[in-house]
Short mmCIF file of C-alpha atoms in Angstrom, two decimals:
data_model
loop_
_atom_site.label_atom_id
_atom_site.label_comp_id
_atom_site.label_asym_id
_atom_site.label_seq_id
_atom_site.Cartn_x
_atom_site.Cartn_y
_atom_site.Cartn_z
CA UNK A 272 190.88 -83.95 105.18
CA UNK A 273 190.67 -81.13 107.30
CA UNK A 274 191.87 -77.98 105.77
CA UNK A 275 192.87 -74.48 107.17
CA UNK A 276 191.69 -71.35 106.00
CA UNK A 277 194.24 -68.33 107.38
CA UNK A 278 192.74 -64.80 107.71
CA UNK A 279 194.70 -61.99 108.80
CA UNK A 280 193.70 -59.02 111.00
CA UNK A 281 195.96 -55.79 110.38
CA UNK A 282 195.76 -52.36 111.15
CA UNK A 283 197.32 -49.74 113.53
CA UNK A 284 197.90 -50.14 117.36
CA UNK A 285 195.06 -50.07 119.26
CA UNK A 286 192.39 -50.44 116.24
CA UNK A 287 191.14 -53.50 118.15
CA UNK A 288 192.79 -56.55 116.10
CA UNK A 289 193.45 -59.00 119.43
CA UNK A 290 189.97 -57.73 120.66
CA UNK A 291 188.19 -59.00 117.61
CA UNK A 292 189.99 -62.34 117.48
CA UNK A 293 189.20 -63.07 121.01
CA UNK A 294 185.58 -62.37 120.28
CA UNK A 295 185.76 -65.07 117.37
CA UNK A 296 188.07 -67.51 118.38
CA UNK A 297 186.91 -70.41 120.38
CA UNK A 298 190.33 -71.24 122.29
CA UNK A 299 191.81 -68.77 124.29
CA UNK A 300 193.94 -66.36 122.21
CA UNK A 301 197.43 -67.01 122.08
CA UNK A 302 199.14 -63.55 122.86
CA UNK A 303 202.40 -62.07 122.40
CA UNK A 304 201.78 -58.67 124.00
CA UNK A 305 204.76 -56.50 125.84
CA UNK A 306 204.99 -53.42 127.49
CA UNK A 307 204.07 -50.53 124.83
CA UNK A 308 206.77 -47.95 124.45
CA UNK A 309 204.97 -46.05 121.68
CA UNK A 310 202.54 -44.08 124.17
CA UNK A 311 202.68 -41.09 121.69
CA UNK A 312 200.72 -42.88 119.06
CA UNK A 313 198.44 -45.01 121.71
CA UNK A 314 197.89 -45.22 125.04
CA UNK A 315 197.04 -48.53 126.08
CA UNK A 316 199.44 -50.56 128.22
CA UNK A 317 200.42 -53.59 126.08
CA UNK A 318 200.74 -54.39 122.58
CA UNK A 319 201.16 -56.78 120.28
CA UNK A 320 204.78 -57.46 119.23
CA UNK A 321 204.61 -61.02 117.37
CA UNK A 322 201.53 -61.90 116.54
CA UNK A 323 197.89 -62.96 118.20
CA UNK A 324 196.23 -66.26 117.19
CA UNK A 325 192.89 -67.46 117.65
CA UNK A 326 191.04 -70.10 115.94
CA UNK A 327 187.33 -71.32 114.49
CA UNK A 328 186.81 -75.03 114.06
CA UNK A 329 184.19 -75.93 111.35
CA UNK A 330 181.64 -78.67 111.84
CA UNK A 331 183.69 -80.67 109.22
CA UNK A 332 187.07 -80.18 111.47
CA UNK A 333 188.58 -77.83 108.95
CA UNK A 334 189.82 -74.48 111.06
CA UNK A 335 189.63 -70.97 110.22
CA UNK A 336 193.29 -69.68 111.91
CA UNK A 337 192.82 -65.85 112.63
CA UNK A 338 196.27 -64.02 113.06
CA UNK A 339 196.71 -60.55 114.43
CA UNK A 340 199.25 -58.83 112.68
CA UNK A 341 201.43 -56.50 114.89
CA UNK A 342 200.45 -52.91 114.47
CA UNK A 343 203.97 -51.48 114.57
CA UNK A 344 206.03 -51.35 111.34
CA UNK A 345 209.31 -52.62 113.18
CA UNK A 346 207.30 -55.66 113.00
CA UNK A 347 206.29 -55.99 109.13
CA UNK A 348 208.66 -59.20 108.84
CA UNK A 349 205.66 -61.00 110.76
CA UNK A 350 203.29 -59.66 107.77
CA UNK A 351 205.77 -60.97 105.20
CA UNK A 352 205.78 -64.38 106.62
CA UNK A 353 202.20 -64.97 107.07
CA UNK A 354 200.86 -63.19 104.31
CA UNK A 355 201.49 -66.27 101.37
CA UNK A 356 199.38 -68.58 103.36
CA UNK A 357 196.31 -65.77 103.53
CA UNK A 358 193.35 -65.99 101.93
CA UNK A 359 192.16 -62.85 103.12
CA UNK A 360 192.50 -59.98 105.40
CA UNK A 361 190.82 -57.76 108.00
CA UNK A 362 191.87 -54.57 108.23
CA UNK A 363 190.76 -52.64 111.12
CA UNK A 364 191.11 -48.50 111.56
CA UNK A 365 190.36 -46.84 114.72
CA UNK A 366 188.06 -43.98 113.96
CA UNK A 367 189.44 -42.44 117.14
CA UNK A 368 192.94 -42.16 115.64
CA UNK A 369 195.03 -39.22 114.68
CA UNK A 370 194.34 -39.40 111.06
CA UNK A 371 192.25 -42.94 110.22
CA UNK A 372 191.86 -41.83 106.39
CA UNK A 373 195.57 -41.89 106.32
CA UNK A 374 196.11 -45.32 108.10
CA UNK A 375 193.53 -46.39 105.51
CA UNK A 376 195.99 -45.61 102.82
CA UNK A 377 198.93 -46.67 104.61
CA UNK A 378 197.71 -50.22 105.16
CA UNK A 379 196.27 -50.80 101.82
CA UNK A 380 200.03 -49.66 100.36
CA UNK A 381 201.61 -51.84 103.12
CA UNK A 382 199.31 -54.79 101.81
CA UNK A 383 199.06 -53.82 98.21
CA UNK A 384 200.47 -57.46 96.97
CA UNK A 385 198.03 -59.19 98.99
CA UNK A 386 195.23 -56.90 98.04
CA UNK A 387 195.78 -58.29 94.17
CA UNK A 388 195.06 -61.97 95.27
CA UNK A 389 193.37 -61.79 98.36
CA UNK A 390 189.83 -60.45 99.81
CA UNK A 391 190.16 -57.11 102.34
CA UNK A 392 187.36 -55.79 104.46
CA UNK A 393 187.49 -52.74 106.54
CA UNK A 394 186.36 -52.53 109.65
CA UNK A 395 186.03 -49.37 111.40
CA UNK A 396 186.39 -49.34 115.23
CA UNK A 397 185.56 -47.09 118.05
CA UNK A 398 183.24 -44.87 115.76
CA UNK A 399 181.15 -44.15 118.98
CA UNK A 400 184.15 -42.11 120.30
CA UNK A 401 184.67 -40.31 116.70
CA UNK A 402 182.06 -40.17 114.44
CA UNK A 403 184.54 -38.76 111.64
CA UNK A 404 185.29 -39.65 109.26
CA UNK A 405 182.42 -41.55 108.11
CA UNK A 406 181.71 -44.54 106.58
CA UNK A 407 180.76 -42.72 103.19
CA UNK A 408 184.45 -40.49 103.16
CA UNK A 409 185.92 -44.60 103.90
CA UNK A 410 184.33 -45.54 100.62
CA UNK A 411 185.61 -42.16 98.59
CA UNK A 412 188.74 -42.73 99.68
CA UNK A 413 188.67 -46.20 98.18
CA UNK A 414 186.92 -44.52 94.99
CA UNK A 415 190.13 -42.71 94.84
CA UNK A 416 192.04 -45.63 94.45
CA UNK A 417 189.49 -47.44 92.20
CA UNK A 418 188.86 -50.16 95.09
CA UNK A 419 185.70 -51.28 96.32
CA UNK A 420 185.59 -52.96 99.48
CA UNK A 421 183.53 -53.77 101.92
CA UNK A 422 183.62 -51.22 105.00
CA UNK A 423 182.03 -52.02 107.96
CA UNK A 424 181.52 -49.95 111.13
CA UNK A 425 182.10 -52.78 113.93
CA UNK A 426 182.57 -53.01 117.65
CA UNK A 427 185.42 -55.48 118.14
CA UNK A 428 184.17 -56.54 121.41
CA UNK A 429 180.94 -57.91 120.25
CA UNK A 430 181.22 -61.33 118.61
CA UNK A 431 178.42 -61.07 116.38
CA UNK A 432 179.75 -57.85 114.78
CA UNK A 433 182.78 -59.16 114.67
CA UNK A 434 181.22 -62.51 112.87
CA UNK A 435 179.40 -60.27 110.50
CA UNK A 436 182.80 -58.67 109.60
CA UNK A 437 184.39 -62.16 109.25
CA UNK A 438 181.20 -63.49 106.93
CA UNK A 439 182.01 -60.12 104.48
CA UNK A 440 185.64 -61.02 104.37
CA UNK A 441 184.37 -64.76 103.16
CA UNK A 442 181.80 -63.73 100.58
CA UNK A 443 184.35 -61.14 99.10
CA UNK A 444 187.06 -64.44 99.11
CA UNK A 445 184.25 -66.39 97.25
CA UNK A 446 183.42 -63.79 94.51
CA UNK A 447 187.10 -63.40 94.08
CA UNK A 448 187.74 -67.01 93.73
CA UNK A 449 184.63 -67.29 91.32
CA UNK A 450 185.55 -64.54 89.39
CA UNK A 451 189.45 -65.94 89.04
CA UNK A 452 187.82 -69.91 88.28
CA UNK A 453 185.58 -68.17 85.53
CA UNK A 454 186.26 -68.99 81.72
CA UNK A 455 188.25 -66.39 80.00
CA UNK B 178 139.09 -70.80 132.17
CA UNK B 179 135.57 -71.92 130.64
CA UNK B 180 135.12 -72.98 126.78
CA UNK B 181 132.39 -73.05 124.65
CA UNK B 182 131.57 -75.21 121.68
CA UNK B 183 129.10 -74.39 119.10
CA UNK B 184 127.44 -71.72 118.27
CA UNK B 185 128.26 -67.85 118.44
CA UNK B 186 125.52 -66.69 120.29
CA UNK B 187 123.68 -64.17 117.85
CA UNK B 188 123.88 -60.77 119.31
CA UNK B 189 120.48 -58.99 118.90
CA UNK B 190 119.59 -57.82 115.57
CA UNK B 191 122.18 -60.57 114.09
CA UNK B 192 119.67 -61.89 111.50
CA UNK B 193 119.81 -58.29 109.84
CA UNK B 194 123.12 -58.91 108.98
CA UNK B 195 121.93 -61.73 106.35
CA UNK B 196 119.26 -59.02 104.83
CA UNK B 197 119.11 -60.05 101.20
CA UNK B 198 120.17 -56.22 100.58
CA UNK B 199 123.50 -57.21 102.54
CA UNK B 200 124.25 -60.10 99.79
CA UNK B 201 126.93 -58.93 97.47
CA UNK B 202 125.73 -61.26 94.70
CA UNK B 203 122.16 -61.43 95.63
CA UNK B 204 122.78 -65.30 96.56
CA UNK B 205 122.31 -67.23 99.79
CA UNK B 206 124.67 -65.57 102.75
CA UNK B 207 127.39 -67.42 103.98
CA UNK B 208 127.92 -69.01 107.57
CA UNK B 209 130.44 -68.70 109.90
CA UNK B 210 130.66 -71.08 113.24
CA UNK B 211 132.54 -70.86 116.29
CA UNK B 212 134.42 -73.84 117.61
CA UNK B 213 136.39 -74.34 121.42
CA UNK B 214 136.55 -70.15 121.48
CA UNK B 215 136.64 -68.70 125.31
CA UNK B 216 133.21 -67.21 126.41
CA UNK B 217 135.04 -63.89 125.98
CA UNK B 218 136.20 -64.61 122.55
CA UNK B 219 132.80 -65.18 121.42
CA UNK B 220 131.21 -62.33 122.73
CA UNK B 221 133.30 -60.43 121.10
CA UNK B 222 133.06 -61.95 117.83
CA UNK B 223 129.24 -61.90 118.38
CA UNK B 224 129.66 -58.08 118.97
CA UNK B 225 131.64 -57.65 116.04
CA UNK B 226 129.91 -59.54 113.73
CA UNK B 227 127.17 -57.87 114.69
CA UNK B 228 128.76 -54.23 113.84
CA UNK B 229 130.20 -55.41 110.61
CA UNK B 230 126.70 -56.61 109.11
CA UNK B 231 126.74 -54.33 106.41
CA UNK B 232 130.32 -53.91 105.98
CA UNK B 233 131.71 -57.22 104.60
CA UNK B 234 132.11 -57.61 100.75
CA UNK B 235 129.66 -60.57 101.30
CA UNK B 236 126.46 -61.37 103.44
CA UNK B 237 127.47 -63.33 106.56
CA UNK B 238 125.12 -65.07 109.36
CA UNK B 239 126.21 -66.74 112.17
CA UNK B 240 125.65 -71.01 111.51
CA UNK B 241 125.74 -73.93 113.24
CA UNK B 242 129.00 -75.92 112.58
CA UNK B 243 127.26 -78.38 109.98
CA UNK B 244 126.27 -75.70 107.69
CA UNK B 245 129.11 -73.39 108.16
CA UNK B 246 131.35 -72.21 105.50
CA UNK B 247 133.98 -71.47 107.78
CA UNK B 248 134.73 -72.45 111.31
CA UNK B 249 136.67 -70.13 113.85
CA UNK B 250 138.53 -71.60 115.77
CA UNK B 251 141.80 -71.88 118.40
CA UNK B 252 144.84 -73.21 116.21
CA UNK B 253 145.76 -75.59 118.93
CA UNK B 254 142.61 -76.97 118.53
CA UNK B 255 142.34 -77.33 114.91
CA UNK B 256 145.48 -79.09 115.00
CA UNK B 257 144.64 -81.64 118.00
CA UNK B 258 144.12 -85.15 116.20
CA UNK B 259 140.95 -85.95 119.05
CA UNK B 260 139.39 -82.69 120.09
CA UNK B 261 139.41 -81.19 116.60
CA UNK B 262 138.08 -84.14 115.17
CA UNK B 263 134.91 -82.18 114.33
CA UNK B 264 136.69 -79.76 112.54
CA UNK B 265 138.28 -82.14 109.96
CA UNK B 266 137.49 -81.32 106.48
CA UNK B 267 136.16 -78.03 107.31
CA UNK B 268 137.20 -74.87 106.25
CA UNK B 269 138.73 -73.72 109.37
CA UNK B 270 140.01 -69.96 110.36
CA UNK B 271 142.43 -70.30 112.77
CA UNK B 272 142.47 -68.12 115.99
CA UNK B 273 146.39 -67.51 116.93
CA UNK B 274 147.92 -65.86 120.17
CA UNK B 275 149.00 -62.34 118.87
CA UNK B 276 152.69 -63.31 119.96
CA UNK B 277 152.42 -65.99 117.39
CA UNK B 278 153.54 -66.09 113.90
CA UNK B 279 152.79 -63.25 112.05
CA UNK B 280 149.93 -64.16 109.14
CA UNK B 281 151.48 -63.83 105.45
CA UNK B 282 149.57 -62.04 103.11
CA UNK B 283 146.57 -63.59 101.91
CA UNK B 284 146.40 -66.33 105.11
CA UNK B 285 143.18 -66.98 106.42
CA UNK B 286 143.89 -66.49 110.20
CA UNK B 287 142.42 -64.32 113.14
CA UNK B 288 144.63 -63.15 115.85
CA UNK B 289 143.63 -63.09 119.57
CA UNK B 290 142.29 -60.80 121.23
CA UNK B 291 139.86 -60.44 118.44
CA UNK B 292 139.63 -57.23 116.40
CA UNK B 293 137.21 -55.19 114.30
CA UNK B 294 139.12 -55.08 111.52
CA UNK B 295 140.68 -58.33 111.41
CA UNK B 296 137.53 -59.61 111.54
CA UNK B 297 136.36 -57.50 108.50
CA UNK B 298 139.35 -58.61 106.63
CA UNK B 299 139.39 -62.30 107.20
CA UNK B 300 135.77 -62.73 105.95
CA UNK B 301 136.42 -60.33 103.13
CA UNK B 302 139.25 -62.73 102.09
CA UNK B 303 136.96 -65.88 102.90
CA UNK B 304 133.98 -64.79 100.84
CA UNK B 305 136.61 -64.23 98.08
CA UNK B 306 137.86 -67.89 98.40
CA UNK B 307 134.50 -69.11 97.80
CA UNK B 308 133.85 -66.51 94.70
CA UNK B 309 130.85 -64.87 96.64
CA UNK B 310 131.96 -61.62 95.65
CA UNK B 311 131.11 -60.25 92.26
CA UNK B 312 134.15 -60.19 89.99
CA UNK B 313 135.42 -56.72 89.31
CA UNK B 314 134.36 -55.12 86.13
CA UNK B 315 136.84 -55.25 83.31
CA UNK B 316 139.85 -52.49 84.17
CA UNK B 317 142.71 -51.54 82.40
CA UNK B 318 145.44 -53.60 83.86
CA UNK B 319 146.78 -51.61 87.07
CA UNK B 320 150.46 -50.10 86.79
CA UNK B 321 153.04 -51.96 89.04
CA UNK B 322 152.69 -49.22 91.63
CA UNK B 323 149.51 -49.44 92.07
CA UNK B 324 149.54 -53.11 92.61
CA UNK B 325 152.09 -52.63 95.21
CA UNK B 326 149.87 -50.60 97.01
CA UNK B 327 146.98 -53.02 96.91
CA UNK B 328 149.06 -54.90 99.58
CA UNK B 329 147.69 -53.66 103.00
CA UNK B 330 150.77 -54.34 104.96
CA UNK B 331 152.21 -51.39 106.65
CA UNK B 332 155.01 -51.68 104.96
CA UNK B 333 153.27 -51.02 101.81
CA UNK B 334 151.09 -48.62 103.04
CA UNK B 335 154.08 -46.52 104.54
CA UNK B 336 156.16 -46.38 101.31
CA UNK B 337 153.21 -45.15 99.24
CA UNK B 338 152.45 -42.35 101.98
CA UNK B 339 156.11 -41.16 102.04
CA UNK B 340 156.35 -39.65 98.73
CA UNK B 341 152.81 -38.26 99.31
CA UNK B 342 152.83 -36.43 102.68
CA UNK B 343 153.29 -32.78 103.04
CA UNK B 344 156.83 -31.39 104.02
CA UNK B 345 154.95 -29.49 106.99
CA UNK B 346 153.48 -32.83 108.13
CA UNK B 347 154.60 -35.84 109.58
CA UNK B 348 153.21 -39.37 109.94
CA UNK B 349 151.86 -41.03 112.94
CA UNK B 350 151.20 -44.68 112.50
CA UNK B 351 149.34 -46.65 115.91
CA UNK B 352 150.00 -50.44 115.67
CA UNK B 353 148.12 -52.01 118.04
CA UNK B 354 150.41 -54.54 118.86
CA UNK B 355 153.24 -52.85 119.45
CA UNK B 356 153.40 -48.85 119.80
CA UNK B 357 153.76 -45.64 117.60
CA UNK B 358 156.16 -45.14 114.66
CA UNK B 359 156.55 -41.30 113.74
CA UNK B 360 158.34 -40.67 110.70
CA UNK B 361 159.13 -37.02 109.24
CA UNK B 362 159.32 -37.83 105.22
CA UNK B 363 160.59 -34.27 104.19
CA UNK B 364 163.44 -34.76 106.65
CA UNK B 365 164.07 -38.21 106.51
CA UNK B 366 163.78 -39.38 109.89
CA UNK B 367 161.61 -41.27 112.15
CA UNK B 368 160.86 -42.59 115.82
CA UNK B 369 159.67 -45.53 116.97
CA UNK B 370 158.52 -46.23 121.32
CA UNK B 371 159.11 -50.13 120.78
CA UNK B 372 162.29 -51.74 120.31
CA UNK B 373 163.87 -51.37 116.61
CA UNK B 374 164.54 -54.96 116.74
CA UNK B 375 160.46 -55.51 116.04
CA UNK B 376 160.36 -53.50 113.16
CA UNK B 377 161.08 -55.89 110.71
CA UNK B 378 158.03 -57.96 112.13
CA UNK B 379 155.63 -54.63 112.09
CA UNK B 380 155.91 -53.63 108.77
CA UNK B 381 154.32 -56.92 108.05
CA UNK B 382 151.41 -55.83 110.13
CA UNK B 383 148.18 -55.23 108.89
CA UNK B 384 146.10 -53.75 111.97
CA UNK B 385 147.53 -49.84 112.24
CA UNK B 386 145.91 -46.53 112.47
CA UNK B 387 148.08 -43.86 110.04
CA UNK B 388 147.36 -40.45 110.52
CA UNK B 389 148.82 -37.18 109.34
CA UNK B 390 149.91 -33.98 111.86
CA UNK B 391 151.62 -30.50 111.38
CA UNK B 392 155.22 -30.86 112.71
CA UNK B 393 154.37 -28.49 115.06
CA UNK B 394 152.14 -30.26 116.88
CA UNK B 395 153.46 -30.72 120.54
CA UNK B 396 153.10 -34.24 120.55
CA UNK B 397 155.71 -34.26 117.41
CA UNK B 398 157.92 -31.42 118.68
CA UNK B 399 158.36 -32.85 122.01
CA UNK B 400 159.97 -36.84 120.36
CA UNK B 401 161.57 -34.82 117.36
CA UNK B 402 165.12 -34.94 119.01
CA UNK B 403 165.08 -38.68 119.53
CA UNK B 404 164.14 -39.06 115.99
CA UNK B 405 166.87 -40.75 113.81
CA UNK B 406 167.29 -41.58 110.12
CA UNK B 407 165.22 -43.11 107.91
CA UNK B 408 167.35 -46.39 106.99
CA UNK B 409 166.27 -48.75 109.57
CA UNK B 410 162.39 -48.72 108.53
CA UNK B 411 163.39 -48.12 104.85
CA UNK B 412 165.63 -51.56 105.08
CA UNK B 413 162.73 -53.34 106.82
CA UNK B 414 159.90 -52.26 104.44
CA UNK B 415 162.24 -53.37 101.29
CA UNK B 416 163.19 -56.58 102.78
CA UNK B 417 159.95 -57.54 103.97
CA UNK B 418 157.87 -60.29 102.20
CA UNK B 419 155.20 -57.36 100.95
CA UNK B 420 153.98 -57.15 97.22
CA UNK B 421 156.61 -54.73 95.58
CA UNK B 422 157.52 -52.95 92.91
CA UNK B 423 159.62 -55.23 90.37
CA UNK B 424 163.08 -54.14 89.82
CA UNK B 425 163.52 -52.69 86.61
CA UNK B 426 164.40 -55.52 84.23
CA UNK B 427 165.93 -53.56 81.91
CA UNK B 428 168.31 -50.83 84.21
CA UNK B 429 171.45 -52.33 85.95
CA UNK B 430 171.63 -52.17 89.75
CA UNK B 431 175.21 -50.92 91.07
CA UNK B 432 176.22 -51.53 94.92
CA UNK B 433 177.57 -48.17 96.47
CA UNK B 434 178.31 -49.56 99.62
CA UNK B 435 177.32 -52.54 101.67
CA UNK B 436 174.40 -51.91 103.83
CA UNK B 437 175.15 -51.62 107.77
CA UNK B 438 174.56 -55.20 108.55
CA UNK B 439 176.18 -54.29 111.77
CA UNK B 440 172.69 -52.69 112.86
CA UNK B 441 170.45 -53.69 109.82
CA UNK B 442 168.68 -57.06 109.95
CA UNK B 443 169.99 -59.65 107.46
CA UNK B 444 170.30 -63.10 106.09
CA UNK B 445 173.10 -64.80 104.63
CA UNK B 446 172.02 -64.09 101.15
CA UNK B 447 172.27 -60.47 101.62
CA UNK B 448 176.01 -60.42 102.13
CA UNK B 449 176.29 -62.87 99.58
CA UNK B 450 174.25 -60.55 97.25
CA UNK B 451 176.77 -57.79 98.11
CA UNK B 452 179.92 -60.00 97.42
CA UNK B 453 178.62 -60.87 93.90
CA UNK B 454 177.84 -57.27 93.06
CA UNK B 455 181.26 -55.96 94.22
CA UNK B 456 182.50 -53.05 91.85
CA UNK B 457 179.95 -54.24 89.18
CA UNK B 458 176.41 -52.92 87.91
CA UNK B 459 174.22 -55.94 87.46
CA UNK B 460 170.73 -56.56 85.89
CA UNK B 461 168.31 -58.21 87.96
CA UNK B 462 168.11 -61.24 85.92
CA UNK B 463 171.68 -61.92 85.54
CA UNK B 464 171.95 -61.36 89.54
CA UNK B 465 169.58 -63.65 90.09
CA UNK B 466 171.02 -66.04 88.04
CA UNK B 467 174.90 -65.78 89.34
CA UNK B 468 173.89 -65.49 93.02
CA UNK B 469 171.60 -68.40 92.60
CA UNK B 470 169.06 -67.33 95.28
CA UNK B 471 165.17 -66.67 94.62
CA UNK B 472 163.86 -63.98 92.16
CA UNK B 473 161.76 -62.26 94.71
CA UNK B 474 164.89 -62.43 97.49
CA UNK B 475 167.21 -60.49 94.91
CA UNK B 476 164.23 -58.14 94.24
CA UNK B 477 163.41 -57.27 97.74
CA UNK B 478 167.53 -56.89 98.47
CA UNK B 479 167.46 -54.17 95.61
CA UNK B 480 164.46 -52.47 96.75
CA UNK B 481 165.85 -52.16 100.13
CA UNK B 482 169.24 -51.14 98.81
CA UNK B 483 167.92 -48.71 96.62
CA UNK B 484 165.43 -46.83 98.93
CA UNK B 485 168.42 -46.79 101.61
CA UNK B 486 171.03 -45.16 98.76
CA UNK B 487 173.10 -48.31 99.21
CA UNK B 488 172.68 -49.12 95.34
CA UNK B 489 171.58 -47.14 92.10
CA UNK B 490 170.61 -47.61 88.79
CA UNK B 491 172.22 -47.17 85.72
CA UNK B 492 171.63 -48.13 81.97
CA UNK B 493 171.87 -51.41 81.18
CA UNK B 494 175.57 -51.95 79.91
CA UNK B 495 176.30 -52.67 76.20
CA UNK B 496 178.62 -55.46 76.71
CA UNK B 497 178.31 -58.20 79.53
CA UNK B 498 180.14 -56.56 82.20
CA UNK B 499 183.49 -58.67 83.09
CA UNK B 500 181.63 -60.09 86.61
CA UNK B 501 178.85 -61.34 84.61
CA UNK B 502 180.92 -64.66 84.19
CA UNK B 503 180.99 -65.24 87.79
CA UNK B 504 179.99 -68.14 89.13
CA UNK B 505 179.37 -67.84 92.70
CA UNK B 506 178.33 -71.24 92.97
CA UNK B 507 181.11 -72.66 91.46
CA UNK B 508 183.26 -70.23 93.94
CA UNK B 509 181.43 -71.60 97.10
CA UNK B 510 182.21 -74.92 96.32
CA UNK B 511 185.84 -74.50 95.61
CA UNK B 512 185.85 -73.08 99.28
CA UNK B 513 183.81 -75.94 100.24
CA UNK B 514 180.93 -73.82 100.98
CA UNK B 515 183.10 -72.03 103.56
CA UNK B 516 180.55 -69.20 104.01
CA UNK B 517 177.68 -71.44 104.82
CA UNK B 518 179.69 -73.39 107.42
CA UNK B 519 180.93 -70.22 109.10
CA UNK B 520 177.59 -68.80 109.15
CA UNK B 521 175.97 -71.98 110.98
CA UNK B 522 179.18 -72.37 113.33
CA UNK B 523 179.07 -68.73 114.43
CA UNK B 524 175.54 -68.92 115.52
CA UNK B 525 173.88 -66.67 112.59
CA UNK B 526 171.05 -69.39 111.83
CA UNK B 527 170.17 -71.70 108.72
CA UNK B 528 172.98 -70.75 105.92
CA UNK B 529 169.45 -71.18 103.67
#
């Protein structure tokens, strides 16, 4: 029987969640966008208000379901609905944002419960527009939290790069799964 | 296109190549023949053999097909069941196109266009295969780093040279089939005048000329602004299938950060090793056992990670680390080999 594997894409508005899912999905992404009224935070015209959805069908019929969570906190009820089904999360951080390291902290805190049971990878987008903070800065911030998560630069528009990020997440899921199933 | 079958025409003075004084072991000279080469290739090969007459480890003579110890023939012809019939049962040195697959270390292969150093190398390898070169006198066993340097690939030679080059000098490596690599070792930067994607292939190259030059040389000063961090070069050297110093069996390796897989060549196994290593220091043996990946693959990955600063070594832990009880194979099965299936689905190639 075909199984489903739910992957969440989280991060601040404009980090590239919708774009990354579109790069990976074999179907046109189901989008629920609305006019962006929060132009102070990001200048883009529209933003996700409920969720984005895309999928990848594997050879045996299993499906990898990709859900993009809205970046605005007032929609965080969607996070709670999807979180229990998810096996992993791609956290995208816009390196050209106002305070990318604070964004990292914010989302790690917001998903602290998920982080305890699921795998998380961090994708740094738009680093071509802003070289700082560096990847080393992100790792340092994670070390301060006693975390070791994969941090990779990614161009969300590039299917190959988005695929590497997703693969890194799956590797982490399998490693965690192995640790959990190991004898005590 | 004319094709010649049979003997290479002996260049003037070729007989001198077989002079007894040139025979490394005082025995009979070896014989090489050519079969199915084009006229230009035959001419080049004949001239090269003439040049090499005093430089090969064993003496070589041009011979006819029937008495040849080795026959140089186009790869396609050697594989042709009909036209390649005369080559059956003979020691064939295939002649392959330069854009064909790279020979592995120790392969008896000649690439076209035929070049002097390639002929010298392949004839020396051939004579060693036949046991025609005197055994080296007993010596103290080479240290690990010395045996690594015995590898003549660009990657191995460059690794050794990086540490030895004076601070005020840069390395310039001309690769006949590609272009030039410039390296500023003290600044840990480099520049190539060919696509970076060629690096994994280029570091296996054995036909190159390496020189040093002062960093103030006009040629170097001009391109220095275009130089980039050394990481892509070090990574390509690290993961290349060259002989290398084995990672320490007594140290544990800790991954400090994931390699930049968005820009570095990689295989699925590299990602899997990162997943296994996450947050814990691993000995090579444990890492190999728990990843299920071949030991040389693991060793090359660690070599690349340490060279690029992605991993560091620590004294071996006194107690087994918690992660050492992980069973990635079991976990992969628990997820139904999700990574493998996804890897194929995303078109990243074979999952092996």
